Amino acid sequence: MKRPPLQPVKGPRNETERQALAVRASYVGSTEHKEERWWGGLPGAPYSKNGIPTRPKKQKTTICPLVKEDDRDRATTWVQEAIVKGQYEFTEGDQDFPKHIWHEADEKYWFGFCTNPAAGQYKGWPVEKDEYNAYYS
């Protein structure tokens, strides 16, 4: 008997399916990556005693500079482009939308995380180029 693949083949399989999925996706942002007032309200990035953004027992926190309404629209375009280009990886637990996406824009590298897998809502933050290349290229 053939061994099943470690990660199931899931999600859109061609460009038409990716485009249909992408138009439903959006960027909503997250307070934990903001250090100034943003369209979602007050900032909430946690800082260590040394003044460094941190989230204990989680990945390194980076500050997302997207705080204006125009930024949200631009980031929604990035989320949609990432899905159309197939810059994601579906895993077994994903619903309609992939949990992780990645995109390069404005000479920066971005990681996106799906916060609402039924509605396709994402938060995202910049990552270092070497981290981006190691995981997402």
GROMACS .gro file of C-alpha atoms in nm:
model
  137
    1MET     CA    1   0.000   0.000   0.000
    2LYS     CA    2   0.128   0.346  -0.094
    3ARG     CA    3   0.207   0.576   0.195
    4PRO     CA    4  -0.010   0.893   0.199
    5PRO     CA    5   0.165   1.227   0.145
    6LEU     CA    6   0.268   1.417   0.457
    7GLN     CA    7   0.069   1.720   0.352
    8PRO     CA    8  -0.251   1.666   0.161
    9VAL     CA    9  -0.301   1.821  -0.180
   10LYS     CA   10  -0.550   2.089  -0.091
   11GLY     CA   11  -0.654   2.430  -0.206
   12PRO     CA   12  -0.677   2.579  -0.554
   13ARG     CA   13  -0.493   2.381  -0.817
   14ASN     CA   14  -0.480   2.627  -1.106
   15GLU     CA   15  -0.472   3.003  -1.167
   16THR     CA   16  -0.848   3.033  -1.222
   17GLU     CA   17  -0.918   2.871  -0.884
   18ARG     CA   18  -0.651   3.087  -0.716
   19GLN     CA   19  -0.803   3.406  -0.863
   20ALA     CA   20  -1.150   3.306  -0.744
   21LEU     CA   21  -1.014   3.252  -0.393
   22ALA     CA   22  -0.801   3.567  -0.393
   23VAL     CA   23  -1.088   3.810  -0.458
   24ARG     CA   24  -1.243   3.696  -0.129
   25ALA     CA   25  -0.926   3.757   0.078
   26SER     CA   26  -0.843   4.074   0.269
   27TYR     CA   27  -0.590   4.226   0.507
   28VAL     CA   28  -0.731   4.323   0.847
   29GLY     CA   29  -0.410   4.376   1.043
   30SER     CA   30  -0.337   4.305   1.408
   31THR     CA   31  -0.292   4.525   1.711
   32GLU     CA   32   0.001   4.314   1.838
   33HIS     CA   33   0.217   4.430   1.545
   34LYS     CA   34   0.131   4.802   1.563
   35GLU     CA   35   0.308   5.072   1.760
   36GLU     CA   36   0.094   5.365   1.645
   37ARG     CA   37  -0.277   5.427   1.612
   38TRP     CA   38  -0.413   5.241   1.312
   39TRP     CA   39  -0.750   5.186   1.142
   40GLY     CA   40  -0.824   4.908   1.394
   41GLY     CA   41  -0.771   5.130   1.698
   42LEU     CA   42  -0.493   5.169   1.948
   43PRO     CA   43  -0.155   4.995   1.912
   44GLY     CA   44  -0.084   4.690   2.124
   45ALA     CA   45   0.267   4.570   2.046
   46PRO     CA   46   0.417   4.422   2.364
   47TYR     CA   47   0.765   4.543   2.455
   48SER     CA   48   1.034   4.393   2.676
   49LYS     CA   49   1.206   4.589   2.953
   50ASN     CA   50   1.474   4.674   2.695
   51GLY     CA   51   1.219   4.837   2.464
   52ILE     CA   52   1.226   4.554   2.207
   53PRO     CA   53   0.897   4.422   2.062
   54THR     CA   54   0.846   4.075   2.205
   55ARG     CA   55   0.598   3.794   2.248
   56PRO     CA   56   0.724   3.545   2.507
   57LYS     CA   57   0.741   3.185   2.381
   58LYS     CA   58   0.644   3.294   2.029
   59GLN     CA   59   0.830   3.395   1.716
   60LYS     CA   60   1.015   3.725   1.703
   61THR     CA   61   0.766   4.009   1.683
   62THR     CA   62   0.820   4.275   1.422
   63ILE     CA   63   0.638   4.605   1.398
   64CYS     CA   64   0.411   4.648   1.097
   65PRO     CA   65   0.428   5.003   0.961
   66LEU     CA   66   0.091   4.976   0.783
   67VAL     CA   67  -0.139   5.206   0.984
   68LYS     CA   68  -0.343   5.409   0.731
   69GLU     CA   69  -0.653   5.317   0.534
   70ASP     CA   70  -0.447   5.329   0.211
   71ASP     CA   71  -0.201   5.084   0.368
   72ARG     CA   72  -0.484   4.840   0.439
   73ASP     CA   73  -0.600   4.856   0.077
   74ARG     CA   74  -0.243   4.807  -0.047
   75ALA     CA   75  -0.187   4.511   0.186
   76THR     CA   76  -0.516   4.354   0.072
   77THR     CA   77  -0.378   4.371  -0.282
   78TRP     CA   78  -0.060   4.199  -0.160
   79VAL     CA   79  -0.263   3.922   0.008
   80GLN     CA   80  -0.457   3.868  -0.312
   81GLU     CA   81  -0.142   3.871  -0.526
   82ALA     CA   82   0.024   3.615  -0.300
   83ILE     CA   83  -0.272   3.379  -0.339
   84VAL     CA   84  -0.290   3.426  -0.717
   85LYS     CA   85   0.085   3.360  -0.747
   86GLY     CA   86   0.057   3.050  -0.528
   87GLN     CA   87   0.279   3.195  -0.253
   88TYR     CA   88   0.120   2.986   0.019
   89GLU     CA   89   0.113   2.636   0.154
   90PHE     CA   90  -0.208   2.459   0.246
   91THR     CA   91  -0.188   2.225   0.543
   92GLU     CA   92  -0.430   1.965   0.668
   93GLY     CA   93  -0.596   2.197   0.920
   94ASP     CA   94  -0.659   2.482   0.674
   95GLN     CA   95  -1.015   2.559   0.575
   96ASP     CA   96  -1.096   2.765   0.265
   97PHE     CA   97  -0.784   2.981   0.288
   98PRO     CA   98  -0.419   2.891   0.350
   99LYS     CA   99  -0.293   2.973   0.698
  100HIS     CA  100   0.041   3.115   0.580
  101ILE     CA  101   0.118   3.333   0.278
  102TRP     CA  102   0.424   3.536   0.179
  103HIS     CA  103   0.489   3.825  -0.055
  104GLU     CA  104   0.761   4.067  -0.160
  105ALA     CA  105   0.657   4.429  -0.204
  106ASP     CA  106   0.811   4.775  -0.172
  107GLU     CA  107   1.157   4.618  -0.136
  108LYS     CA  108   1.037   4.439   0.181
  109TYR     CA  109   0.942   4.084   0.255
  110TRP     CA  110   0.609   4.008   0.422
  111PHE     CA  111   0.461   3.710   0.601
  112GLY     CA  112   0.084   3.675   0.630
  113PHE     CA  113  -0.116   3.471   0.877
  114CYS     CA  114  -0.484   3.390   0.827
  115THR     CA  115  -0.684   3.501   1.131
  116ASN     CA  116  -1.024   3.405   0.992
  117PRO     CA  117  -0.996   3.100   0.763
  118ALA     CA  118  -1.362   3.107   0.660
  119ALA     CA  119  -1.360   3.476   0.557
  120GLY     CA  120  -1.000   3.492   0.429
  121GLN     CA  121  -0.885   3.767   0.665
  122TYR     CA  122  -0.511   3.808   0.718
  123LYS     CA  123  -0.269   3.989   0.941
  124GLY     CA  124   0.091   4.033   0.834
  125TRP     CA  125   0.426   4.178   0.920
  126PRO     CA  126   0.766   4.236   0.762
  127VAL     CA  127   1.033   3.966   0.787
  128GLU     CA  128   1.406   3.975   0.715
  129LYS     CA  129   1.515   3.881   0.363
  130ASP     CA  130   1.715   3.578   0.479
  131GLU     CA  131   1.416   3.450   0.680
  132TYR     CA  132   1.192   3.502   0.378
  133ASN     CA  133   1.432   3.321   0.146
  134ALA     CA  134   1.484   3.033   0.388
  135TYR     CA  135   1.116   2.954   0.425
  136TYR     CA  136   0.919   3.106   0.144
  137SER     CA  137   1.120   3.100  -0.177
   0.00000   0.00000   0.00000
